[in-house]
CSV table of C-alpha atoms and ligand atoms in Angstrom, one decimal:
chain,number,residue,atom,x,y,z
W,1254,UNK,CA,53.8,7.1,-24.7
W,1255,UNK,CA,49.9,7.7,-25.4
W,1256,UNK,CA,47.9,7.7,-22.2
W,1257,UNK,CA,44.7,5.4,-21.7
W,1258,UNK,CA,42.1,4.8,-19.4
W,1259,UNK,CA,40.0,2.2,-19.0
W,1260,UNK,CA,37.6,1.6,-17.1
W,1261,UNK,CA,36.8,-1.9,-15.8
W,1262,UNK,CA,34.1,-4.2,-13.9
W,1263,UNK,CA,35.4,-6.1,-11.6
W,1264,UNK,CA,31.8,-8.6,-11.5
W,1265,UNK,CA,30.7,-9.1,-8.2
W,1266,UNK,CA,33.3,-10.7,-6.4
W,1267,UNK,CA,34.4,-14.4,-6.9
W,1268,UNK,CA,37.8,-14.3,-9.5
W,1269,UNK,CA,35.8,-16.5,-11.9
W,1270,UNK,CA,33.3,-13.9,-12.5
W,1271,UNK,CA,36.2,-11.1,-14.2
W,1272,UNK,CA,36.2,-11.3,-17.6
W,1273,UNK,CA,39.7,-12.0,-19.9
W,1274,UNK,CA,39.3,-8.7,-21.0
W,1275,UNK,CA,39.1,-7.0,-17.4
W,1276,UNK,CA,41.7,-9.1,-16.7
W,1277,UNK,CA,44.2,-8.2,-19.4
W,1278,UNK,CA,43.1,-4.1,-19.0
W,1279,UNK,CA,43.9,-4.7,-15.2
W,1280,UNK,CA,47.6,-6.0,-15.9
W,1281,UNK,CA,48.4,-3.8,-18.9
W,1282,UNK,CA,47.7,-0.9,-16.0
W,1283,UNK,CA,50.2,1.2,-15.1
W,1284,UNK,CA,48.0,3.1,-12.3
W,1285,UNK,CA,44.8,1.6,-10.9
W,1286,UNK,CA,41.7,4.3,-8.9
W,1287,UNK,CA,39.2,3.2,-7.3
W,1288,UNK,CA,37.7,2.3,-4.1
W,1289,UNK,CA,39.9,0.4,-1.6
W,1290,UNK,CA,37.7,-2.6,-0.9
W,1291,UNK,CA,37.7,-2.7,-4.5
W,1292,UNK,CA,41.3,-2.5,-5.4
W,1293,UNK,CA,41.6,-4.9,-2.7
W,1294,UNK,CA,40.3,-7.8,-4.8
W,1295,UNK,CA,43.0,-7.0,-7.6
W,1296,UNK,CA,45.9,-9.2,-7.7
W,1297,UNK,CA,49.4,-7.0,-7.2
W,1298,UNK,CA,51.5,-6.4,-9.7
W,1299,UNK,CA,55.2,-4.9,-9.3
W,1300,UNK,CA,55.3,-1.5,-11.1
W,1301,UNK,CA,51.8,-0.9,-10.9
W,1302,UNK,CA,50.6,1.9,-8.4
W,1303,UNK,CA,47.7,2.4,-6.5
W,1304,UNK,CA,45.4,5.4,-5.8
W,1305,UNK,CA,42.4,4.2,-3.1
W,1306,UNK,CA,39.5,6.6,-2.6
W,1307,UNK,CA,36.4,6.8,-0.5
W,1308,UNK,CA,33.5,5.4,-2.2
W,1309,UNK,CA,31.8,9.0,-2.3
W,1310,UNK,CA,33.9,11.0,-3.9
W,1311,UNK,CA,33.4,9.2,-7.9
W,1312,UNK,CA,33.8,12.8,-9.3
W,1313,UNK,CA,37.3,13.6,-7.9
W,1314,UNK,CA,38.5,10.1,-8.7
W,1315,UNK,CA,37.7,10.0,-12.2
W,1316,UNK,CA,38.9,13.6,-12.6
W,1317,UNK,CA,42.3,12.4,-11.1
W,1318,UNK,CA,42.8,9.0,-12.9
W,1319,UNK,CA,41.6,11.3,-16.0
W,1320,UNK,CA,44.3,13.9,-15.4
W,1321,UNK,CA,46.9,10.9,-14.8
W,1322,UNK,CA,46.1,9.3,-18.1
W,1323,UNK,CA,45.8,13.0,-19.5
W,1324,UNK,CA,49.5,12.6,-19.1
W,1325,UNK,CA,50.5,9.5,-20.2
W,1326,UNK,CA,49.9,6.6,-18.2
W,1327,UNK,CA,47.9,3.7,-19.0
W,1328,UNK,CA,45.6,3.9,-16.3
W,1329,UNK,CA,42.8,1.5,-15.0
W,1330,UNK,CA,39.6,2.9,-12.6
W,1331,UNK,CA,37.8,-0.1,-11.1
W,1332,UNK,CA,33.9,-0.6,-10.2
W,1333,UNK,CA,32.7,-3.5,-8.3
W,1334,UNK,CA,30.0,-5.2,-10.8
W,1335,UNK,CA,29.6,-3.7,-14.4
W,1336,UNK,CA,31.6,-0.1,-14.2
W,1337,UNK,CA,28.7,1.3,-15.9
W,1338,UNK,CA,25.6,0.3,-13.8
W,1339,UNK,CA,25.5,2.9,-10.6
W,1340,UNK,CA,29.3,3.2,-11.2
W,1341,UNK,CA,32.7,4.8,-12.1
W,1342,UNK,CA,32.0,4.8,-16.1
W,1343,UNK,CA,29.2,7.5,-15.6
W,1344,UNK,CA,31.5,9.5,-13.4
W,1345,UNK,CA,34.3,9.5,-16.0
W,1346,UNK,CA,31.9,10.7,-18.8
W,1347,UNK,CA,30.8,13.5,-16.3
W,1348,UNK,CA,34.0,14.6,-16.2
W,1349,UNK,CA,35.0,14.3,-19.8
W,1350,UNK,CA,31.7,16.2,-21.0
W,1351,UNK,CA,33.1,19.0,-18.5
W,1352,UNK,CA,36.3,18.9,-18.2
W,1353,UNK,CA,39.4,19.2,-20.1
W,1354,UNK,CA,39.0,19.3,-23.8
W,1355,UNK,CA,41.7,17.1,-24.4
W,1356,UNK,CA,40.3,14.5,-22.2
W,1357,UNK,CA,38.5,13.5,-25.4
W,1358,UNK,CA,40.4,12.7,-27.2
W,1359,UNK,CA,41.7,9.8,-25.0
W,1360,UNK,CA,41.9,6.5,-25.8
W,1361,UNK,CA,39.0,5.8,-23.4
W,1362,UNK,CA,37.4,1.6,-23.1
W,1363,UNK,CA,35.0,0.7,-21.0
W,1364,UNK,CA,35.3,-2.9,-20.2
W,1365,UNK,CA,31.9,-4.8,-18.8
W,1366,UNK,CA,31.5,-6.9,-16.0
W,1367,UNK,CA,29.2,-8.9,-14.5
W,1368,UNK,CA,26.7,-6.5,-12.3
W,1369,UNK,CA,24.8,-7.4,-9.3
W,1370,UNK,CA,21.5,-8.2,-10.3
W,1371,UNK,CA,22.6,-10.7,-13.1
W,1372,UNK,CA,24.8,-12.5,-9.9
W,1373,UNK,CA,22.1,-12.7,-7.7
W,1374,UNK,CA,19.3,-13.6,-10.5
W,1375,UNK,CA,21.2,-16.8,-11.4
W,1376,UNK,CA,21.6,-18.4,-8.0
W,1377,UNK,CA,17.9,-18.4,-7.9
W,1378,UNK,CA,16.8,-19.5,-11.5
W,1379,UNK,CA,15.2,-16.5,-13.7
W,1380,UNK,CA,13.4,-14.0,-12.4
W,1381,UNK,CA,14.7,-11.2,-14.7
W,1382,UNK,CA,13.4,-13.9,-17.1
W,1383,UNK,CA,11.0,-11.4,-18.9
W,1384,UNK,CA,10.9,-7.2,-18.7
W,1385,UNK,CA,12.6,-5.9,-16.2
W,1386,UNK,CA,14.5,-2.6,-14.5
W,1387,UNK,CA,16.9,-1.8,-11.7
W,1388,UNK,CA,16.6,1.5,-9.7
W,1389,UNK,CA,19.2,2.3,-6.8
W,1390,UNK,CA,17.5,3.2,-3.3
W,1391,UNK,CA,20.3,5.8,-2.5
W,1392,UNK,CA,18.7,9.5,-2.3
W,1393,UNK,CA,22.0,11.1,-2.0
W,1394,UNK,CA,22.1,11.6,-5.5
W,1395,UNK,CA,18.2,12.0,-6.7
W,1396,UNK,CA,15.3,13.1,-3.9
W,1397,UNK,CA,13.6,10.6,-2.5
W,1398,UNK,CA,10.5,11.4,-4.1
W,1399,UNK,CA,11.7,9.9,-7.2
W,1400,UNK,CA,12.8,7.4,-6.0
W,1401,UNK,CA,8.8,6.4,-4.9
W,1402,UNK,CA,7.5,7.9,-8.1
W,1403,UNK,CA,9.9,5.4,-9.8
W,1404,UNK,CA,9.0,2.6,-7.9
W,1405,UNK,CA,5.1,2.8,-8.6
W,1406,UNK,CA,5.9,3.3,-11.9
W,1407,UNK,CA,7.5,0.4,-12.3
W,1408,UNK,CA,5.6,-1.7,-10.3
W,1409,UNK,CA,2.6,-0.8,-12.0
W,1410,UNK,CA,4.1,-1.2,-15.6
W,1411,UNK,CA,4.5,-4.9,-14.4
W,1412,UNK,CA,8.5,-4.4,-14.2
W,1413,UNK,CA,10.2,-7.2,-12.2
W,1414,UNK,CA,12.7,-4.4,-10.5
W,1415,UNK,CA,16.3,-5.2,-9.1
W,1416,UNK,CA,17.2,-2.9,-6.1
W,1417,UNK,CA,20.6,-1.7,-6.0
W,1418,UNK,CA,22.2,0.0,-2.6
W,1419,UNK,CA,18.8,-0.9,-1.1
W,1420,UNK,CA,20.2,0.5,2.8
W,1421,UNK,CA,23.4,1.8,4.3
W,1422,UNK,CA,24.0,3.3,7.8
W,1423,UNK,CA,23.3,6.7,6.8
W,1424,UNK,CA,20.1,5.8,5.1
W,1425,UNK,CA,18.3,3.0,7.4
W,1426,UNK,CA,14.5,3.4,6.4
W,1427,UNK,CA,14.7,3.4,2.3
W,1428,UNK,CA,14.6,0.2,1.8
W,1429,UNK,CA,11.2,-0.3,4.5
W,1430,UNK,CA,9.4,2.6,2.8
W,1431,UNK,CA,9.9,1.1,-0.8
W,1432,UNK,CA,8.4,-2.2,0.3
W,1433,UNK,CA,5.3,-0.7,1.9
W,1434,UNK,CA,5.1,0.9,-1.3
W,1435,UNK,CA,5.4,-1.9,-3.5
W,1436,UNK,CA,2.6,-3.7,-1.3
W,1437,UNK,CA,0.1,-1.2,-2.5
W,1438,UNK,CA,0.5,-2.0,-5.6
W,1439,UNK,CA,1.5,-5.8,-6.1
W,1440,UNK,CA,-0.4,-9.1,-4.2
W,1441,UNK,CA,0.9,-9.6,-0.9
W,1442,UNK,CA,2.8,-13.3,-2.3
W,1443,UNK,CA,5.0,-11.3,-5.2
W,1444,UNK,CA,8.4,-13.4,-4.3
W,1445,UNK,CA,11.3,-11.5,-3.1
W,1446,UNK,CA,15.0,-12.2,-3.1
W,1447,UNK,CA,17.8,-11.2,-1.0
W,1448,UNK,CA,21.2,-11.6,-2.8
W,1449,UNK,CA,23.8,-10.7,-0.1
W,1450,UNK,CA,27.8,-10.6,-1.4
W,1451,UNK,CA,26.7,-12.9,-3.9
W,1452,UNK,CA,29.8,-15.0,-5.3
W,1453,UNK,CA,31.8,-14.0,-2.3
W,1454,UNK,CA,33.0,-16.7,0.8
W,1455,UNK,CA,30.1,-14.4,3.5
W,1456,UNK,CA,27.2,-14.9,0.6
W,1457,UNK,CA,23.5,-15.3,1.5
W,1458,UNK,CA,20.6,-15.4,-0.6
W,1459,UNK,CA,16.6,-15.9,0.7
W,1460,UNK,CA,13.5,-15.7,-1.3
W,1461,UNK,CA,10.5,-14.4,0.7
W,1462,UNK,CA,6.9,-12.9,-0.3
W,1463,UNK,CA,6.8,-9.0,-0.5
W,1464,UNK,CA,4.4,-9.3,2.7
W,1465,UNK,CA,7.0,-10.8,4.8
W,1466,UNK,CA,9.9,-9.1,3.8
W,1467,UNK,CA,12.0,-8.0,6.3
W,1468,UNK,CA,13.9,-5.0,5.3
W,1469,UNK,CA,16.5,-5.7,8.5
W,1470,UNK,CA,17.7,-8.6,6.4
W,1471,UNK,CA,19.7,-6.2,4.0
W,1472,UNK,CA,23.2,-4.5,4.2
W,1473,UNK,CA,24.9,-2.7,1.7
W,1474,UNK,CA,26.3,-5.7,0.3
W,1475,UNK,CA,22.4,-6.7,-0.4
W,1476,UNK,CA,20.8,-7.1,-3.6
W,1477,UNK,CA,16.9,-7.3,-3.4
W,1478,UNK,CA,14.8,-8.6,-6.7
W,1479,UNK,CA,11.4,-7.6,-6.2
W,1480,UNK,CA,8.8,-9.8,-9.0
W,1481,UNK,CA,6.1,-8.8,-10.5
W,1482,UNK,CA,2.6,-10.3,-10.5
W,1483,UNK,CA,3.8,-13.1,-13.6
W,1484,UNK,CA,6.9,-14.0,-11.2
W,1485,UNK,CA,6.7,-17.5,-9.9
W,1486,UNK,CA,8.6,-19.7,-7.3
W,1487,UNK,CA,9.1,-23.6,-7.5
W,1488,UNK,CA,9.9,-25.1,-4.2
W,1489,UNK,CA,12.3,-27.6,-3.9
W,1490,UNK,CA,13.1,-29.3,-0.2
W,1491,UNK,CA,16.0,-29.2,0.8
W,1492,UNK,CA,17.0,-26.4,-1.6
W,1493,UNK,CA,17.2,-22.9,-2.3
W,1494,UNK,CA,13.1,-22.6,-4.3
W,1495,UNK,CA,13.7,-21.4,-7.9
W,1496,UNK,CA,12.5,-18.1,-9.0
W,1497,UNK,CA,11.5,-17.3,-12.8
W,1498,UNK,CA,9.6,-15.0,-14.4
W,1499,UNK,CA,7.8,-16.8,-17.6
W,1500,UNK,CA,9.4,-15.3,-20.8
W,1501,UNK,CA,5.7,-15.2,-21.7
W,1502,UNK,CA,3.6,-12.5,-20.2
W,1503,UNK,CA,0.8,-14.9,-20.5
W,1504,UNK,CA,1.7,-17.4,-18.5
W,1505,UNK,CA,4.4,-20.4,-18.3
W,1506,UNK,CA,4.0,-22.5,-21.6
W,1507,UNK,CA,1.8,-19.6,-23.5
Y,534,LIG,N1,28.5,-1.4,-10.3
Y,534,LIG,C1,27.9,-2.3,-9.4
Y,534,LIG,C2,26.8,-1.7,-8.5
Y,534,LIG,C3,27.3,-0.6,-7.6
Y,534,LIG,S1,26.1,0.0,-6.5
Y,534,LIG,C4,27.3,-3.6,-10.1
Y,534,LIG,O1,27.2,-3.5,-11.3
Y,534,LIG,O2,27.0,-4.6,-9.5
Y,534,LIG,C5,26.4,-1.1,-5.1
Y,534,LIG,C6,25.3,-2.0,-4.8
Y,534,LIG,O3,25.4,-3.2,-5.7
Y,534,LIG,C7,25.2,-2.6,-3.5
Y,534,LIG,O4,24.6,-1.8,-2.5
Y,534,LIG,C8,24.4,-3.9,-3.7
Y,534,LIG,O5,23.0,-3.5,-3.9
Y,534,LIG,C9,24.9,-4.3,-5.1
Y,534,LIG,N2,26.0,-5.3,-5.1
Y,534,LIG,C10,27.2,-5.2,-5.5
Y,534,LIG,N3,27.9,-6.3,-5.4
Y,534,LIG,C11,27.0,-7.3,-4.9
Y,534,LIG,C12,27.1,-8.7,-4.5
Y,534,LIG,N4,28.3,-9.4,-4.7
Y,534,LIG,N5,26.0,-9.3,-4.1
Y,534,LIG,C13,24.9,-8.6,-3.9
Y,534,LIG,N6,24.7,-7.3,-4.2
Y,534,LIG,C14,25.8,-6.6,-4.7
């Protein structure tokens, strides 16, 4: 038997969200890696074994479920969201590049999914509507510093920016520090959305102003949209407002 690996996105929570294809990678698995909360939300399967990690240790896992596929198995590592956006498919190719020689030769896939900031963009309209970008608050993998220089950047390019891992208990004042950031650079009434486990049963999702955004209102499970100056919000009473971002730098209509 010829070993495979594929790795899958599992979207960002509700069933409906995984693609066919995820689906049919997940079942044609003999061995699934990933982390446990993750694995969790895979339906079992007789004959199928599982191998849960801690969500820290990416490298190890994909060197493992590499090694097990190395050897034959048709084996399946799982990401929450799209397994390539801040996620198990960069990890695998990490190891590949360095790793065992015959790893490439593997019949590697990587199967998308639906990531986070797409989820959380469409429960509120469009704001990724025009140019966008998505930068991950974590500093355990880049200094901090970057993470600022990034931020400017983008705000001052006029980049609606999607914040991914935006606070966890180990790293409490990121996500503050980015938005007193962001205020020197865009008008105090830029609209801001909190997308918590979006498409799961415990979802919550608020639009504020950059001004008042409270960073307390994120967890881990938080996806924050931060607009840019073009970004614009329709209220609606009695609903959620809509957010959009004109497809038209110039305006809505130009
Ligand atoms: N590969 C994943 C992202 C992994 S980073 C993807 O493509 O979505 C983990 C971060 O993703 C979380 O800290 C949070 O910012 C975001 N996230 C993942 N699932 C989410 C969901 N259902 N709702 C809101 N944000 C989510």
């Amino acid at each position: 038997m010829t070993g495979s690996l594929a790795v899958v996105g599992l979207g960002p929570g509700d069933p409906e969200l995984l693609t066919p294809e995820a689906a049919t990678a997940l079942a044609a698995s003999d061995a699934l890696y990933g982390y446990g909360p993750y694995l969790d939300r895979v339906p079992a399967r007789a004959g199928q074994t599982r191998y849960a990690s801690d969500n820290r240790e990416e490298g190890a896992r994909a060197a493992a479920a590499l090694t097990h596929a190395g050897q034959g198995a048709r084996v399946a590592v799982v990401s929450g969201g799209d397994p390539g956006v801040f996620a198990m498919a960069a990890a695998v190719c990490e190891q590949i590049e360095r790793g065992d020689a015959a790893w490439r030769q593997l019949d590697l896939s990587v199967v998308p999914g639906v990531t986070a900031m797409l989820a959380v963009a469409a429960k509120v309209g469009a704001p990724l509507g025009h140019d966008f970008c998505a930068i991950s608050l974590s500093d355990n993998l880049k200094p901090w510093d970057l993470v600022e220089r990034r931020l400017s950047a983008a705000a001052g390019a006029g980049f609606v920016i999607a914040l991914y891992n935006p606070i966890s208990r180990a790293r409490p004042w990121q996500l503050g520090k980015a938005f007193e950031r962001l205020r020197g650079i865009l008008p105090a009434t830029t609209p801001v959305v909190f997308g918590r486990a979006v498409s799961r049963t415990d979802e919550s999702v608020a639009v504020s102003t950059l001004d008042s955004a409270d960073p307390s209102r994120a967890d881990m499970a938080t996806l924050i949209i931060v607009g840019s100056a073009a970004t614009r919000v329709i209220e609606r009473p009695g609903l959620l407002p809509l957010v959009y971002t004109p497809r038209s730098a110039d305006g809505p209509g130009a």
